[in-house]
Coordinates of C-alpha atoms and ligand atoms in Angstrom, one line a residue:
M1445 CA 99.4 -121.1 37.1
A1446 CA 102.8 -119.2 37.3
D1447 CA 103.2 -116.1 39.1
I1448 CA 103.4 -112.7 37.1
P1449 CA 106.6 -111.0 38.1
F1450 CA 106.3 -107.3 38.2
H1451 CA 109.2 -107.3 35.9
R1452 CA 111.2 -109.6 33.6
P1453 CA 114.3 -108.7 31.3
S1454 CA 113.9 -109.6 27.9
I1455 CA 117.0 -112.1 27.4
S1456 CA 116.9 -114.0 24.1
A1457 CA 119.3 -117.0 23.2
E1458 CA 121.6 -114.7 20.9
D1459 CA 121.8 -112.5 24.1
I1460 CA 123.2 -115.2 26.1
S1461 CA 125.4 -116.3 23.2
A1462 CA 126.9 -113.0 22.9
V1463 CA 127.5 -112.9 26.5
G1464 CA 129.2 -116.4 26.4
Q1465 CA 131.4 -115.3 23.6
A1466 CA 132.4 -112.2 25.5
L1467 CA 133.7 -114.5 28.3
A1468 CA 135.4 -117.0 26.0
S1469 CA 137.3 -114.1 24.5
G1470 CA 139.1 -113.6 27.7
W1471 CA 138.7 -110.0 27.9
L1472 CA 136.5 -109.2 30.9
T1473 CA 136.6 -105.6 31.3
Y1474 CA 136.7 -102.4 29.1
G1475 CA 137.8 -103.4 25.8
P1476 CA 136.8 -103.9 21.9
L1477 CA 133.0 -104.4 22.6
C1478 CA 132.8 -101.4 24.9
Q1479 CA 134.3 -99.6 22.3
E1480 CA 131.7 -100.6 19.8
F1481 CA 128.9 -100.0 22.3
E1482 CA 129.9 -96.6 22.7
R1483 CA 130.0 -96.0 19.2
V1484 CA 126.3 -96.5 19.0
G1485 CA 125.3 -93.1 19.6
A1486 CA 123.3 -90.3 17.9
A1487 CA 124.2 -89.5 14.3
P1488 CA 123.9 -86.2 13.2
V1489 CA 122.4 -85.8 9.7
F1490 CA 122.8 -82.8 7.9
A1491 CA 120.6 -80.7 5.4
D1492 CA 121.6 -78.3 2.6
I1493 CA 120.8 -74.6 3.0
D1494 CA 118.7 -72.6 0.6
P1495 CA 120.6 -70.7 -1.9
V1496 CA 118.7 -67.6 -1.5
S1497 CA 118.3 -67.3 2.3
L1498 CA 121.3 -69.4 3.0
Q1499 CA 119.4 -71.1 5.9
I1500 CA 118.5 -74.6 6.4
D1501 CA 116.2 -75.6 3.8
P1502 CA 112.9 -77.0 5.6
D1503 CA 112.1 -79.2 2.4
L1504 CA 115.8 -81.0 2.8
V1505 CA 115.1 -81.4 6.4
D1506 CA 111.9 -83.0 5.5
R1507 CA 113.8 -85.3 3.1
A1508 CA 116.5 -86.2 5.4
W1509 CA 114.2 -87.4 8.2
G1510 CA 114.5 -90.9 9.2
E1511 CA 112.7 -93.2 11.5
R1512 CA 115.1 -92.5 14.4
T1513 CA 115.0 -88.6 14.0
K1514 CA 114.6 -87.2 17.6
A1515 CA 115.5 -83.6 17.2
V1516 CA 116.4 -81.0 14.5
I1517 CA 119.0 -78.3 15.2
A1518 CA 118.6 -75.3 13.0
V1519 CA 121.0 -72.4 13.1
D1520 CA 119.9 -68.7 12.4
Y1521 CA 122.8 -67.9 10.0
G1522 CA 124.2 -64.3 10.1
G1523 CA 121.6 -63.3 12.6
H1524 CA 118.8 -63.7 10.1
P1525 CA 116.1 -66.4 11.4
C1526 CA 116.0 -69.3 9.5
A1527 CA 112.4 -71.2 8.5
I1528 CA 112.1 -72.0 12.2
E1529 CA 108.1 -72.0 12.1
E1530 CA 108.2 -74.7 9.1
I1531 CA 110.7 -76.7 10.7
A1532 CA 108.7 -76.4 14.1
K1533 CA 105.7 -77.6 12.5
L1534 CA 107.4 -80.6 10.7
A1535 CA 108.8 -81.6 14.0
A1536 CA 105.8 -81.1 16.1
D1537 CA 103.8 -83.4 13.6
R1538 CA 106.4 -86.1 14.2
G1539 CA 107.1 -85.7 17.9
A1540 CA 110.6 -84.5 17.3
V1541 CA 112.1 -81.6 19.4
V1542 CA 113.7 -78.2 17.9
I1543 CA 116.6 -76.7 19.0
S1544 CA 117.1 -73.5 17.5
D1545 CA 121.1 -72.3 17.6
A1546 CA 120.5 -68.4 17.7
A1547 CA 124.3 -67.7 18.8
H1548 CA 123.8 -65.0 16.0
S1549 CA 120.1 -63.7 16.1
L1550 CA 119.5 -62.3 19.6
G1551 CA 116.9 -59.9 19.3
A1552 CA 115.7 -61.0 15.8
A1553 CA 112.1 -61.8 15.4
V1554 CA 109.7 -63.6 13.0
G1555 CA 106.7 -61.5 12.7
A1556 CA 105.9 -60.9 16.1
R1557 CA 107.6 -63.7 17.6
P1558 CA 111.0 -63.1 19.0
V1559 CA 113.8 -66.0 18.1
G1560 CA 113.9 -67.5 21.6
S1561 CA 110.3 -68.0 21.6
I1562 CA 109.5 -70.3 18.9
A1563 CA 111.7 -73.6 19.3
D1564 CA 111.4 -76.1 22.2
I1565 CA 114.9 -74.9 23.3
T1566 CA 116.7 -71.8 22.0
A1567 CA 120.8 -71.6 22.4
F1568 CA 122.0 -68.1 22.5
S1569 CA 125.8 -67.2 22.8
F1570 CA 127.5 -64.6 24.6
Y1571 CA 131.0 -65.4 23.2
A1572 CA 133.0 -62.3 22.5
T1573 CA 132.4 -62.0 18.9
K1574 CA 128.5 -61.9 19.4
N1575 CA 126.0 -59.0 19.2
I1576 CA 126.4 -58.9 22.9
T1577 CA 128.8 -60.6 25.2
T1578 CA 129.9 -61.6 28.6
G1579 CA 133.4 -63.0 27.1
E1580 CA 132.4 -66.5 27.1
G1581 CA 128.9 -68.0 27.9
G1582 CA 125.5 -67.9 26.6
M1583 CA 121.7 -68.6 27.4
L1584 CA 119.1 -71.3 26.9
T1585 CA 115.3 -69.9 26.5
T1586 CA 112.4 -72.7 26.6
A1587 CA 108.8 -72.3 27.6
S1588 CA 109.2 -75.8 29.2
D1589 CA 109.4 -75.6 32.9
V1590 CA 110.7 -79.2 32.9
I1591 CA 113.5 -78.5 30.5
A1592 CA 114.5 -75.1 32.3
D1593 CA 114.6 -76.9 36.0
R1594 CA 116.6 -79.8 34.4
V1595 CA 119.0 -77.3 32.7
E1596 CA 119.4 -75.3 36.0
C1597 CA 120.0 -78.3 38.0
L1598 CA 122.7 -79.8 35.5
R1599 CA 124.6 -76.6 34.9
M1600 CA 125.4 -76.9 38.7
H1601 CA 126.8 -80.4 39.0
G1602 CA 123.3 -81.8 39.1
I1603 CA 122.8 -80.2 42.4
G1604 CA 119.5 -78.6 42.0
K1605 CA 118.2 -75.3 41.5
N1606 CA 119.0 -72.3 43.8
A1607 CA 122.1 -74.6 44.6
W1608 CA 124.1 -71.3 45.2
R1609 CA 121.8 -69.9 47.8
R1610 CA 123.9 -72.4 50.3
Y1611 CA 126.4 -69.9 50.7
R1612 CA 124.4 -67.0 51.4
K1613 CA 123.4 -66.1 54.9
G1614 CA 120.5 -67.9 56.1
G1615 CA 121.3 -70.8 53.5
S1616 CA 121.5 -74.3 54.4
W1617 CA 124.5 -76.5 54.2
R1618 CA 122.6 -79.3 53.0
Y1619 CA 122.2 -80.2 49.5
D1620 CA 121.7 -83.1 47.2
V1621 CA 123.2 -84.5 43.8
A1622 CA 120.1 -85.2 42.0
E1623 CA 122.0 -86.5 39.0
C1624 CA 125.3 -86.3 36.9
G1625 CA 125.5 -82.7 35.7
F1626 CA 128.1 -80.0 34.7
K1627 CA 130.2 -77.2 35.8
A1628 CA 128.8 -74.9 33.3
N1629 CA 127.8 -71.6 35.3
M1630 CA 128.1 -68.1 34.5
T1631 CA 130.1 -65.8 36.9
D1632 CA 128.8 -62.8 38.5
M1633 CA 131.6 -61.0 36.7
Q1634 CA 130.2 -61.9 33.4
A1635 CA 126.5 -61.3 34.2
A1636 CA 127.5 -57.8 35.3
L1637 CA 128.8 -57.1 31.9
G1638 CA 126.0 -59.1 30.5
L1639 CA 123.1 -56.8 32.2
S1640 CA 125.1 -54.0 31.2
Q1641 CA 125.3 -55.1 27.4
L1642 CA 121.7 -56.0 27.5
R1643 CA 120.4 -52.8 28.1
R1644 CA 122.1 -51.8 25.0
E1645 CA 120.9 -54.5 22.7
A1646 CA 118.4 -52.7 20.9
Q1647 CA 120.7 -49.9 20.2
I1648 CA 123.5 -52.2 19.0
R1649 CA 121.1 -54.1 16.9
E1650 CA 119.9 -51.1 15.1
R1651 CA 123.3 -49.7 14.6
R1652 CA 124.2 -53.0 13.0
A1653 CA 121.0 -52.8 10.8
E1654 CA 121.8 -49.1 9.6
I1655 CA 125.2 -50.1 8.5
A1656 CA 123.9 -53.3 6.7
A1657 CA 121.4 -51.4 5.0
H1658 CA 123.9 -49.0 3.9
Y1659 CA 126.5 -51.8 2.5
S1660 CA 123.1 -53.3 0.7
A1661 CA 122.2 -49.8 -0.7
S1662 CA 125.7 -49.2 -1.8
L1663 CA 126.9 -52.5 -3.0
A1664 CA 124.1 -52.9 -5.2
S1665 CA 126.0 -50.9 -7.7
L1666 CA 128.2 -54.2 -8.3
G1667 CA 125.1 -55.6 -10.1
D1668 CA 125.4 -59.3 -10.8
L1669 CA 129.3 -59.5 -9.4
V1670 CA 127.9 -59.9 -6.2
E1671 CA 124.9 -61.2 -4.5
L1672 CA 123.8 -59.3 -1.3
P1673 CA 122.1 -60.7 1.9
V1674 CA 118.4 -61.3 1.4
V1675 CA 115.7 -60.2 4.3
A1676 CA 112.7 -62.3 4.3
E1677 CA 109.3 -60.6 4.5
G1678 CA 108.1 -60.0 7.9
V1679 CA 111.3 -60.9 9.4
R1680 CA 113.4 -58.6 11.8
P1681 CA 117.4 -59.9 11.4
A1682 CA 119.7 -59.4 14.2
W1683 CA 122.8 -58.7 11.5
H1684 CA 125.6 -60.6 13.1
L1685 CA 127.2 -61.0 10.0
Y1686 CA 127.3 -59.4 6.7
P1687 CA 127.7 -62.1 4.0
L1688 CA 128.6 -61.3 0.6
R1689 CA 128.6 -63.6 -1.8
L1690 CA 130.9 -63.0 -5.1
A1691 CA 129.8 -64.2 -8.5
G1692 CA 132.2 -66.6 -9.8
R1693 CA 136.0 -65.0 -10.4
A1694 CA 134.5 -61.7 -9.4
G1695 CA 137.2 -59.9 -7.6
G1696 CA 139.9 -62.5 -8.4
G1697 CA 138.0 -65.1 -6.5
R1698 CA 137.4 -65.1 -2.7
D1699 CA 140.4 -66.0 -1.3
R1700 CA 142.3 -63.3 -3.5
L1701 CA 139.8 -60.7 -2.4
V1702 CA 140.1 -61.6 1.4
E1703 CA 143.8 -60.8 0.9
D1704 CA 143.6 -57.8 -1.2
L1705 CA 141.2 -56.2 1.4
A1706 CA 143.5 -57.2 4.1
D1707 CA 146.3 -55.6 2.3
R1708 CA 144.3 -52.5 2.1
G1709 CA 143.4 -52.8 6.1
I1710 CA 139.9 -54.0 5.7
G1711 CA 139.7 -57.4 8.0
T1712 CA 137.1 -59.9 6.7
S1713 CA 136.6 -63.5 7.5
V1714 CA 134.6 -66.3 6.2
H1715 CA 131.4 -67.9 7.4
F1716 CA 131.5 -70.7 7.6
I1717 CA 133.6 -73.7 6.3
P1718 CA 131.1 -76.5 5.9
V1719 CA 131.1 -78.7 8.9
H1720 CA 130.9 -81.9 6.9
L1721 CA 134.2 -81.2 5.3
M1722 CA 136.0 -81.1 8.6
T1723 CA 138.5 -83.8 9.4
H1724 CA 136.4 -85.4 12.1
F1725 CA 133.4 -85.7 10.0
R1726 CA 135.1 -86.8 7.0
K1727 CA 136.8 -89.6 9.1
R1728 CA 133.8 -90.1 11.4
Y1729 CA 130.9 -90.1 8.7
G1730 CA 132.8 -90.7 5.3
Y1731 CA 132.0 -87.4 3.7
R1732 CA 134.0 -86.5 0.8
G1733 CA 132.6 -83.3 -0.5
G1734 CA 129.8 -82.8 -2.9
E1735 CA 127.2 -84.0 -0.4
Y1736 CA 125.7 -80.5 0.1
P1737 CA 126.4 -78.6 -3.0
V1738 CA 124.6 -75.2 -2.2
C1739 CA 126.5 -74.7 1.1
E1740 CA 129.9 -75.9 -0.7
D1741 CA 129.1 -73.5 -3.6
V1742 CA 128.2 -70.5 -1.0
F1743 CA 131.3 -71.5 0.9
R1744 CA 133.7 -71.0 -2.1
R1745 CA 132.4 -67.4 -2.8
V1746 CA 131.4 -65.7 0.6
L1747 CA 133.0 -63.4 2.8
S1748 CA 132.0 -61.5 5.8
L1749 CA 132.3 -57.8 5.7
P1750 CA 133.3 -55.9 8.9
L1751 CA 129.9 -55.1 10.9
Y1752 CA 129.8 -53.8 14.3
A1753 CA 127.9 -51.4 16.4
D1754 CA 131.2 -49.4 17.1
M1755 CA 132.0 -48.7 13.5
S1756 CA 131.7 -45.4 12.2
D1757 CA 130.0 -43.8 9.1
A1758 CA 133.5 -43.2 7.6
E1759 CA 134.5 -47.0 8.2
A1760 CA 131.5 -48.2 6.5
D1761 CA 132.4 -45.9 3.7
R1762 CA 135.8 -47.2 3.2
V1763 CA 134.8 -50.6 3.5
I1764 CA 132.3 -49.9 0.6
E1765 CA 134.7 -47.9 -1.3
V1766 CA 137.7 -50.5 -1.3
V1767 CA 135.2 -53.4 -1.9
T1768 CA 133.5 -51.8 -4.7
D1769 CA 137.1 -50.7 -6.2
L1770 CA 138.5 -54.5 -6.0
V1771 CA 135.4 -56.4 -7.1
S1772 CA 134.8 -54.2 -10.0
A1773 CA 138.4 -54.3 -11.3
A1774 CA 138.6 -56.9 -14.1
R1775 CA 141.0 -59.2 -12.5
G1776 CA 142.1 -62.8 -13.3
Ligands
PLP940 C1 129.3 -68.7 18.4 C2 128.6 -69.8 17.8 C3 128.2 -71.0 18.5 C4 128.9 -71.3 19.9 O1 128.9 -70.5 20.9 P1 129.7 -70.5 22.2 O2 129.2 -69.9 23.4 O3 131.0 -70.2 21.6 O4 129.5 -72.0 22.7 C5 127.4 -71.8 18.1 N1 126.9 -71.6 16.9 C6 127.2 -70.7 16.3 C7 126.5 -70.6 14.8 C8 128.2 -69.7 16.6 O5 128.3 -68.8 15.9

């Protein structure tokens, strides 16, 4: 009887022939086949949003699910938590991981569960425009020690946890590179700002919520010319954005309204241009528009009003006054 080796690679006749063809092609090093192999990567599959919540629709995540789906990335648009519990359940049943993009939703909660404690991994951003900032930078939260240890290792060149201690008094000069990592650490200068900002997080969030409530109460007078952001039952949003949707051509249409508001000294922005309509995604995945009709429709009609903790009541009132004036005027 033949011996049983510990390991034997599975090489088929097709495998041998494929390598033979590569040798015969005369191209031995990096070339067209490497390019083709590199392109066999994870493909993002998008799911449309719900027209009321403006958040990713869990039923459409379910429908977009494929045999090779490994993870779901769900954004908390505007600071309102998405249907993360439904999505987490869907993913858990199928052995997939949920990564929550909570760049907008620091301090938000679903019932008693704060954002950051629900998904397998939650990513927060402390970019300059976010609710609290360190200039650039962010934070991941996870309940998994395995993921936490790995991320700590990867962010510091793969050197491993506590690598920074080697420059401290009594620290050892010895270190090991356990795997290929990144240089993705924050600085203590940023953390100083972060710690200071974090102390005011609740205060900042409450002020944002106050302004948002004032906007909603006042802009309700525009009736069906606009759609106001909806807060789901039992949810505490972080109010990163105040997205206002125009009905049809109200206010002369979104683009004109943005310009007219700017002329009257009110800065706005649009969140977001649908990612599948960006050049890269059109070229790489062949999107042509029309694939995600809800978010495309919302994109044409939405603008974000100024919303930040340091806004005065008088400033909020002026935004309301000018928006009301421009939207309610009958304009072509
Ligand atoms: C800002 C933002 C990010 C990225 O944050 P960075 O800290 O700049 O990497 C990711 N997702 C959303 C929805 C954001 O608004």
